[in-house]
Structures are given as C-alpha cells and as structure tokens.
Coordinates of C-alpha atoms in Angstrom, one line a residue:
M1 CA 15.0 -12.4 9.3
I2 CA 17.5 -9.9 7.8
E3 CA 20.1 -12.5 7.0
K4 CA 17.6 -14.2 4.6
Y5 CA 18.0 -11.2 2.4
G6 CA 21.7 -12.1 1.7
E7 CA 20.6 -14.8 -0.8
I8 CA 18.6 -12.2 -2.8
I9 CA 20.5 -9.0 -2.7
G10 CA 24.0 -10.4 -1.9
E11 CA 26.4 -9.9 1.1
S12 CA 27.8 -6.6 0.2
E13 CA 24.3 -4.8 -0.1
L14 CA 23.3 -6.5 3.3
D15 CA 26.5 -5.1 4.9
S16 CA 25.5 -1.7 4.1
V17 CA 22.3 -2.0 6.2
Y18 CA 24.3 -3.2 9.2
K19 CA 26.8 -0.6 9.0
I20 CA 24.2 2.4 8.9
A21 CA 22.2 0.5 11.9
E22 CA 25.4 0.2 13.9
K23 CA 25.5 4.0 14.1
L24 CA 21.9 4.1 15.4
K25 CA 22.0 1.1 17.8
G26 CA 20.3 2.0 21.0
I27 CA 18.1 4.8 19.7
S28 CA 14.3 4.7 20.3
V29 CA 11.7 4.8 17.4
L30 CA 8.0 4.9 17.7
H31 CA 5.7 4.3 14.6
V32 CA 2.2 5.5 15.0
N33 CA -0.9 4.8 12.5
S34 CA -4.5 4.3 12.5
T35 CA -5.2 0.5 12.0
P36 CA -3.4 -2.8 13.2
K37 CA -4.7 -4.6 10.2
G38 CA -5.8 -4.0 6.6
G39 CA -3.9 -2.0 4.0
G40 CA -0.5 -1.5 3.1
V41 CA 0.7 0.6 6.1
A42 CA -0.2 -2.0 8.7
E43 CA 1.3 -4.7 6.6
I44 CA 4.7 -3.1 6.2
L45 CA 4.9 -2.2 9.9
S46 CA 4.2 -5.7 11.0
K47 CA 7.4 -6.6 9.3
M48 CA 9.5 -3.3 9.6
V49 CA 9.1 -3.2 13.3
P50 CA 10.7 -6.6 14.1
M51 CA 13.6 -6.0 11.6
M52 CA 14.4 -2.8 13.3
K53 CA 14.5 -4.4 16.7
E54 CA 16.8 -7.0 15.3
L55 CA 19.2 -4.3 14.4
G56 CA 19.3 -3.1 18.0
I57 CA 17.0 -0.1 17.5
N58 CA 14.4 0.0 20.4
T59 CA 11.2 0.2 18.1
D60 CA 7.6 0.4 19.0
W61 CA 4.4 0.6 17.1
K62 CA 1.2 2.2 18.4
V63 CA -2.3 2.6 16.9
I64 CA -4.5 5.6 17.7
R65 CA -8.1 5.3 18.8
G66 CA -11.3 6.8 17.3
D67 CA -15.0 6.3 17.1
S68 CA -17.0 6.1 13.8
E69 CA -17.4 9.8 13.6
F70 CA -13.8 10.3 13.6
F71 CA -12.9 7.6 10.9
N72 CA -15.6 9.2 8.7
V73 CA -13.8 12.4 9.0
T74 CA -10.4 10.9 8.3
K75 CA -11.7 9.0 5.4
S76 CA -13.3 12.0 4.0
F77 CA -9.9 13.8 4.4
H78 CA -8.2 10.6 2.5
N79 CA -10.6 11.1 -0.4
S80 CA -10.4 14.7 -0.6
L81 CA -6.5 14.8 -0.4
Q82 CA -6.3 12.3 -3.2
N83 CA -9.2 13.4 -5.4
G84 CA -9.0 17.3 -5.1
V85 CA -12.6 17.7 -4.1
G86 CA -14.1 17.6 -0.6
N87 CA -17.3 16.4 1.1
L88 CA -16.6 16.9 4.8
P89 CA -19.0 15.9 7.6
P90 CA -20.1 18.8 9.8
S91 CA -17.6 20.0 12.4
A92 CA -15.0 17.7 10.7
F93 CA -12.0 19.7 12.0
D94 CA -13.2 19.9 15.7
I95 CA -13.8 16.1 15.5
Y96 CA -10.2 15.5 14.1
N97 CA -8.7 17.7 16.8
K98 CA -10.7 16.3 19.7
W99 CA -9.3 12.8 18.9
Q100 CA -5.8 14.1 18.4
E101 CA -6.0 15.2 22.0
I102 CA -7.6 12.0 23.3
N103 CA -4.8 9.8 21.7
S104 CA -2.2 12.2 22.9
S105 CA -3.0 11.6 26.4
E106 CA -3.1 7.9 25.9
I107 CA 0.0 7.3 23.8
S108 CA 3.4 8.3 25.1
T109 CA 5.6 9.7 22.5
D110 CA 8.8 10.1 24.6
Y111 CA 11.1 8.6 21.7
D112 CA 14.3 9.6 19.8
V113 CA 12.4 9.4 16.6
V114 CA 8.5 9.4 16.0
F115 CA 7.2 8.2 12.8
I116 CA 3.7 9.3 12.3
H117 CA 2.0 7.6 9.3
D118 CA -0.7 9.2 7.1
P119 CA -3.2 12.1 8.0
Q120 CA -5.3 10.3 10.7
P121 CA -2.6 10.7 13.5
A122 CA -0.7 13.8 12.0
G123 CA -2.4 16.3 14.6
L124 CA -0.3 14.5 17.4
I125 CA 2.6 16.9 16.5
R126 CA 0.7 19.5 18.5
F127 CA 1.6 17.6 21.7
K128 CA 5.4 16.8 20.8
R129 CA 7.6 17.0 23.8
K130 CA 10.8 15.5 22.6
G131 CA 12.7 13.7 19.6
K132 CA 12.5 14.3 16.0
W133 CA 9.2 13.8 14.4
I134 CA 8.7 12.7 10.8
W135 CA 5.4 12.5 8.9
R136 CA 5.3 9.5 6.6
C137 CA 2.5 10.2 3.9
H138 CA 1.6 7.1 2.1
I139 CA -1.1 8.8 -0.2
D140 CA -1.2 11.0 -3.2
I141 CA -1.2 14.6 -2.0
S142 CA -0.2 16.2 -5.5
N143 CA -3.8 17.7 -5.9
P144 CA -5.5 18.0 -2.7
Y145 CA -8.8 19.7 -1.9
P146 CA -7.4 23.0 -0.5
P147 CA -9.6 23.5 2.7
V148 CA -8.3 19.9 4.1
W149 CA -4.8 20.6 3.0
E150 CA -4.6 24.0 4.3
F151 CA -6.0 22.6 7.7
L152 CA -3.4 19.6 7.7
K153 CA -0.5 21.7 6.4
R154 CA -0.4 23.8 9.8
Y155 CA 0.5 20.5 11.5
I156 CA 2.7 19.0 8.8
E157 CA 5.1 22.1 8.8
L158 CA 5.6 21.5 12.6
Y159 CA 7.4 18.2 11.6
D160 CA 11.2 17.9 11.2
S161 CA 10.8 16.2 7.9
M162 CA 8.3 14.3 5.8
V163 CA 8.6 11.1 3.7
I164 CA 6.5 10.6 0.4
S165 CA 6.3 7.6 -1.8
S166 CA 6.9 9.1 -5.1
P167 CA 8.6 12.3 -6.6
V168 CA 5.3 13.4 -8.0
F169 CA 3.9 13.8 -4.4
G170 CA 6.3 16.4 -3.4
R171 CA 5.0 19.8 -2.3
D172 CA 6.3 23.3 -3.3
D173 CA 4.4 24.9 -0.4
L174 CA 6.2 23.2 2.5
K175 CA 9.6 24.4 3.8
L176 CA 10.4 21.0 5.7
Q177 CA 12.7 18.4 4.1
Q178 CA 10.9 15.9 1.8
F179 CA 12.4 12.5 1.3
I180 CA 11.2 10.0 -1.3
I181 CA 11.0 6.3 0.0
P182 CA 8.7 3.9 -2.0
P183 CA 7.1 1.2 0.0
S184 CA 8.1 -2.5 -0.2
I185 CA 7.2 -6.0 0.2
D186 CA 8.5 -8.9 2.3
P187 CA 9.4 -11.7 -0.1
F188 CA 9.5 -14.1 2.9
S189 CA 5.9 -13.5 4.1
I190 CA 3.2 -16.1 3.7
K191 CA 1.8 -13.7 1.1
N192 CA 5.0 -13.8 -1.0
R193 CA 6.8 -16.8 -0.5
D194 CA 6.8 -19.6 -3.0
I195 CA 3.9 -22.1 -2.5
S196 CA 3.2 -25.3 -4.5
R197 CA 1.0 -25.4 -7.6
F198 CA -1.2 -28.0 -5.6
T199 CA -1.9 -25.3 -3.0
V200 CA -2.6 -22.7 -5.5
E201 CA -5.3 -24.9 -7.2
R202 CA -6.8 -26.3 -4.0
I203 CA -7.5 -22.7 -2.9
L204 CA -9.0 -21.5 -6.1
R205 CA -11.3 -24.5 -6.1
K206 CA -12.2 -23.8 -2.4
F207 CA -13.5 -20.5 -3.7
D208 CA -15.3 -22.0 -7.0
V209 CA -12.7 -20.7 -9.3
D210 CA -11.6 -23.1 -12.0
P211 CA -7.7 -23.3 -12.2
D212 CA -8.0 -24.6 -15.7
R213 CA -9.6 -21.6 -17.2
P214 CA -8.1 -18.1 -17.8
L215 CA -8.1 -15.9 -14.8
V216 CA -7.9 -12.3 -13.9
T217 CA -7.4 -10.9 -10.3
Q218 CA -7.4 -7.7 -8.5
I219 CA -6.6 -7.7 -4.8
S220 CA -7.7 -4.4 -3.5
R221 CA -9.9 -2.8 -0.7
F222 CA -13.4 -2.0 -1.9
D223 CA -12.4 1.5 -2.3
R224 CA -13.6 3.7 -5.1
A225 CA -9.9 5.0 -5.5
K226 CA -9.2 1.3 -6.7
D227 CA -11.8 1.6 -9.3
P228 CA -13.7 -1.6 -8.6
L229 CA -16.5 -0.7 -11.1
G230 CA -13.9 0.0 -13.8
V231 CA -12.2 -3.4 -13.3
I232 CA -15.9 -5.0 -13.8
K233 CA -16.3 -2.9 -16.9
A234 CA -12.9 -4.0 -18.2
F235 CA -13.6 -7.6 -17.6
K236 CA -16.9 -7.3 -19.3
G237 CA -15.0 -6.2 -22.5
L238 CA -12.6 -9.2 -22.1
K239 CA -15.5 -11.5 -21.7
R240 CA -16.6 -10.8 -25.2
H241 CA -13.6 -12.2 -26.6
I242 CA -12.4 -14.8 -24.2
D243 CA -14.1 -17.1 -21.7
A244 CA -12.2 -15.9 -18.5
Q245 CA -12.9 -15.6 -14.8
L246 CA -12.4 -12.4 -12.5
V247 CA -11.6 -12.6 -8.9
Y248 CA -11.8 -9.1 -7.0
L249 CA -10.5 -10.1 -3.4
G250 CA -10.8 -7.4 -0.7
S251 CA -10.5 -7.1 3.0
P252 CA -12.2 -4.7 5.4
A253 CA -10.1 -2.2 7.4
S254 CA -11.2 -0.6 10.8
D255 CA -10.3 2.8 9.6
D256 CA -12.3 2.6 6.4
P257 CA -16.0 3.1 6.9
E258 CA -16.9 3.3 3.3
G259 CA -15.8 -0.4 2.5
N260 CA -19.1 -2.0 2.7
I261 CA -20.8 0.8 0.7
V262 CA -18.4 0.3 -2.0
Y263 CA -18.6 -3.5 -1.9
Q264 CA -22.3 -3.3 -2.2
E265 CA -21.8 -1.0 -5.4
T266 CA -19.4 -3.6 -6.9
L267 CA -21.9 -6.2 -6.2
K268 CA -24.5 -4.6 -8.0
A269 CA -22.3 -3.8 -10.9
A270 CA -21.3 -7.5 -11.2
E271 CA -24.8 -8.9 -11.0
S272 CA -25.3 -9.5 -14.7
V273 CA -21.6 -10.5 -15.5
K274 CA -20.9 -14.2 -15.7
D275 CA -17.7 -15.6 -13.8
V276 CA -16.9 -12.7 -11.3
H277 CA -16.0 -13.7 -8.0
L278 CA -16.2 -10.8 -5.3
L279 CA -14.4 -12.1 -2.3
L280 CA -14.6 -10.2 1.2
L281 CA -11.9 -12.1 3.2
P282 CA -10.2 -11.2 6.6
P283 CA -7.2 -9.0 6.6
D284 CA -4.9 -11.9 7.3
S285 CA -5.9 -14.1 4.3
D286 CA -2.2 -13.8 3.1
L287 CA -2.2 -17.4 1.9
E288 CA -5.3 -16.8 -0.3
V289 CA -3.9 -13.7 -1.7
N290 CA -0.7 -15.4 -2.7
A291 CA -2.7 -18.2 -4.3
F292 CA -4.8 -15.9 -6.4
Q293 CA -2.0 -13.9 -7.5
R294 CA 0.1 -17.1 -8.6
G295 CA -3.0 -18.7 -10.3
S296 CA -3.8 -15.8 -12.3
D297 CA -2.8 -15.2 -16.1
V298 CA -3.1 -11.4 -15.5
V299 CA -3.3 -9.3 -12.3
M300 CA -4.9 -5.9 -12.4
Q301 CA -4.5 -2.9 -10.1
K302 CA -6.7 -0.4 -12.1
S303 CA -6.6 2.4 -9.5
I304 CA -7.7 5.9 -10.3
K305 CA -5.7 7.2 -7.4
E306 CA -2.9 5.3 -5.7
G307 CA -0.3 5.9 -3.0
F308 CA 1.8 3.2 -4.2
G309 CA -0.2 -0.1 -4.6
L310 CA 1.9 -3.0 -2.9
T311 CA -0.2 -5.7 -4.7
V312 CA 1.4 -4.6 -7.9
S313 CA 5.0 -5.5 -6.6
E314 CA 3.5 -8.7 -4.9
A315 CA 2.2 -9.7 -8.2
M316 CA 5.2 -8.9 -10.3
W317 CA 7.6 -10.7 -7.6
K318 CA 5.5 -13.7 -8.6
R319 CA 6.2 -13.2 -12.5
R320 CA 2.8 -12.1 -13.2
S321 CA 1.9 -9.6 -15.9
V322 CA 0.3 -6.7 -14.2
I323 CA -2.1 -4.0 -15.8
G324 CA -2.0 -0.9 -13.5
G325 CA -3.7 2.4 -13.3
N326 CA -1.4 5.1 -14.6
T327 CA -1.4 6.9 -11.4
G328 CA 0.5 7.6 -8.1
G329 CA 3.1 5.3 -7.1
I330 CA 2.1 2.5 -9.8
P331 CA 4.3 3.9 -12.6
L332 CA 7.4 3.5 -10.4
Q333 CA 6.7 -0.2 -10.5
I334 CA 5.2 -0.7 -13.9
I335 CA 7.5 0.4 -16.9
H336 CA 4.9 0.4 -19.6
G337 CA 5.4 -2.3 -22.1
Y338 CA 8.5 -3.8 -20.2
T339 CA 7.4 -4.8 -16.6
G340 CA 3.5 -4.5 -17.4
F341 CA 1.0 -2.0 -18.8
L342 CA -0.4 1.2 -17.6
V343 CA -3.7 2.3 -18.4
N344 CA -6.1 5.2 -18.0
T345 CA -9.5 3.7 -18.9
P346 CA -11.5 0.4 -18.5
E347 CA -11.2 0.2 -22.3
E348 CA -7.5 0.6 -22.3
A349 CA -7.5 -2.1 -19.6
T350 CA -9.5 -4.4 -21.9
H351 CA -7.2 -3.9 -24.7
Y352 CA -4.3 -5.2 -22.8
L353 CA -6.1 -7.9 -21.0
I354 CA -7.1 -9.3 -24.6
Y355 CA -3.3 -8.8 -25.6
L356 CA -1.8 -10.6 -22.7
M357 CA -4.5 -13.4 -22.5
R358 CA -3.6 -14.3 -26.2
N359 CA 0.2 -14.0 -25.8
E360 CA 1.7 -16.5 -23.3
E361 CA 5.2 -15.7 -24.5
V362 CA 4.7 -12.1 -23.8
R363 CA 3.2 -12.6 -20.4
E364 CA 6.3 -14.9 -19.4
K365 CA 8.8 -12.2 -20.7
I366 CA 7.1 -9.4 -18.8
G367 CA 6.9 -11.5 -15.8
E368 CA 10.7 -12.1 -15.6
S369 CA 11.4 -8.3 -16.1
A370 CA 8.8 -7.6 -13.4
R371 CA 10.4 -9.7 -10.8
E372 CA 13.9 -8.4 -11.5
H373 CA 12.4 -4.7 -11.0
V374 CA 10.9 -5.6 -7.8
K375 CA 14.1 -7.5 -6.6
N376 CA 16.1 -4.3 -7.4
N377 CA 13.8 -1.7 -5.9
F378 CA 10.8 -2.8 -4.0
L379 CA 12.0 -5.3 -1.3
M380 CA 11.7 -4.5 2.4
I381 CA 15.6 -4.5 2.9
R382 CA 15.8 -1.4 0.8
E383 CA 13.1 0.4 2.5
L384 CA 14.6 -0.6 5.8
R385 CA 18.0 0.9 4.6
D386 CA 16.1 4.1 3.5
Y387 CA 14.3 4.5 6.9
L388 CA 17.7 4.1 8.6
M389 CA 19.2 6.8 6.4
T390 CA 16.4 8.9 7.3
F391 CA 16.7 8.5 11.0
A392 CA 20.4 9.4 10.8
L393 CA 19.9 12.5 8.9
A394 CA 17.1 13.7 11.4
L395 CA 19.3 13.0 14.4
Q396 CA 22.3 14.7 12.9
G397 CA 23.4 17.5 15.5
K398 CA 20.8 16.4 18.0

C-alpha cells in the first residue's frame, strides 16, 4: 500500500517515511476512538492502522463502548466545544466518567504509545498504567464552552502531548506539547481513486440525478455544524439564476444521536425547493461519494464549524472547485481565489456558485491548483510521516 505513493510523491519523499519507521520498528501503538464507521476519524484510522503495520509497528485500533445517554453527553460536549455555548444533559460529567471507568476495564492500554482520538475517550487517561499517551483532537477547540473545557482540561493535562489539526486550535492554557498535524485522504481508496465517466453517470441516474444538468453537491453528516440549512438557502439563491440540481449526501454515525433530528430539519427546509436530493446512505457508500464529487460542477462544504473537513480535500483531489465555510481547517485547504472559495454566509456561497457555474474555464483552472495543493499537503503518506515523528519525539528518553 505504501509503495504506491512513490508514483505520486517520488522515491525520495517515500524513503524519508521508511527511515523514520526503521527507528520505530517493534514498538506498540494503540488508537482509541468512539465509532468504527462514519466520519473522518474512523475513515483515517481504517487506512492508517494497516499502513503502520506495514512499516513494522504493532498497531491496534479499539473503539469505546457507550449507551445513548453517554453519546448524548459526548455530542453535547462536541457542540459546546465547537460553538462556545453549552446545553448539557443532567449529570453529564458523572455519566461521562462512568463510561470512562467501564471502558478502562474492557480495553487494555498496555502499549508503548496510546493515541486517544477526540473528547469521547479522553478520560481514559485516568487509568494510564504505562507508555506515552497522546490526545489527538480533531475538532475546533479555539472557543470552547468554559464548563466543558475546564472539565476536560483536567484530563488533557495528564497527557504527554496533544495533536491538533490547525494552528488556530492551539491552546495557551495548556502546558503540554501541542503538535499540528492536518488530516489527510487516501488517494487509492474506493472513495478517491479514478472511476470512469460511465460509472459516475450510472450512479447519478440511480439516484434520479440528471448527469447532463448542472450539479452542486455537499457530502456531510446531517450536523448543524455543517450548515445544511445554509446549503439549502445558498442553492435557492443559485436556482433563481441557473437551473441546477443539489445533492446533499450524508451518513449516520453511531456516536451522533442528533443526526436524524437534523436530517428531518433539512428535509423540511428543502420541501419547497425543486431539484434538491437529500440522500441518507450507509457509511461505506464510498463509490457513491466518489461519483457525486466527480459528477459535480461545484462541491460545497459550507460548515460554520469544522475540525478539518476531509470532503474538501477529496473533492479538490478530483479537480473540483470547492466553496467552503471560512472556519476551522477548511482555510488550510482552500486558498481563497486560488484553490477554491471561502464564504461566511449563504449569500456569499450563492455568489460564488453563480460565478463558478457560469465560468467553466475558471472551474478547470481552480481544479488543477486544488489537486496540486492536496498532492503536496493532504495525502495520507504525509500524515503517516507526521505521526511517526510524533511517536519518535514522545518516546525520546523513554
């Protein structure tokens, strides 16, 4: 799997990965997160873990357990950390701690490096017995709701180091080392590899989307942070000028109890708008995602809060023009006017939708710049190398 990257990044770059890995051969690494499917973290781990094994690093991936009460609490944590306001269920902190204790008794963490992903399992650090523990935060924590942040901070400060996705997420109120590692995509996966125009058109038609008419797509969970209502509003503005179609494709995730509520809200908002296709597909619908991104004239990721937004890089890799929310990790990927366009409101999104739809030459030029930007910065081989460097630093002086 790793050797394939040679044809994209060159042998010299690939050699640097093997050289770092050589020094880490034989160490054991455990990744822990909260869902095996759905969302960017699970997607990255499904590729990253085999790549680490291929390099001779004994790597495991375990998923914590929880009931609906626990995931309601962690979803409220997620929202309050990203939005700066809180609406916590009663006894939220007690429920969180109870499930940390349950999971600590079921998951062995006796590894050289333990990589804990996001807030859901962060409290496992209380039960650390050995190794170096790294907290990998995938969300925007630049303006958190203070009660939740103060609660989690007590745990985070027990870690040896922390990894964030963007410099803007860095925290001045933590003493531990903070590393910046943006997420990445796998160009060889079913979701991102080349597929034929025939396959693209067949899949679009399967979902009653006309491949011969202008198409806008957003691939996102049904989550208010992804601004599905803003997407509908922006599309309504476009529709007054161009007879386009909109596909909003989302998948459920076991750690997101709000997904169906937001889906219903979006369904209601789209009722009076012609040519809107809201698709709720299984988390492994990678070929469908690939087809809709490739079949689109413009791809949107109009988030109002975003840790990174892997779908931005996915579409850019396919030479699509992307309109993204000016938030979180999206500005790392979209250089405004060069690799896509950043927007703050639905009205701005409508403006750039109309502009791009009317200018095929601009779309093609931006698409080429976008692919090159992803090639140089957001492929999984780069993230793998960064993780290896983080392990090496963590284990120094062990």
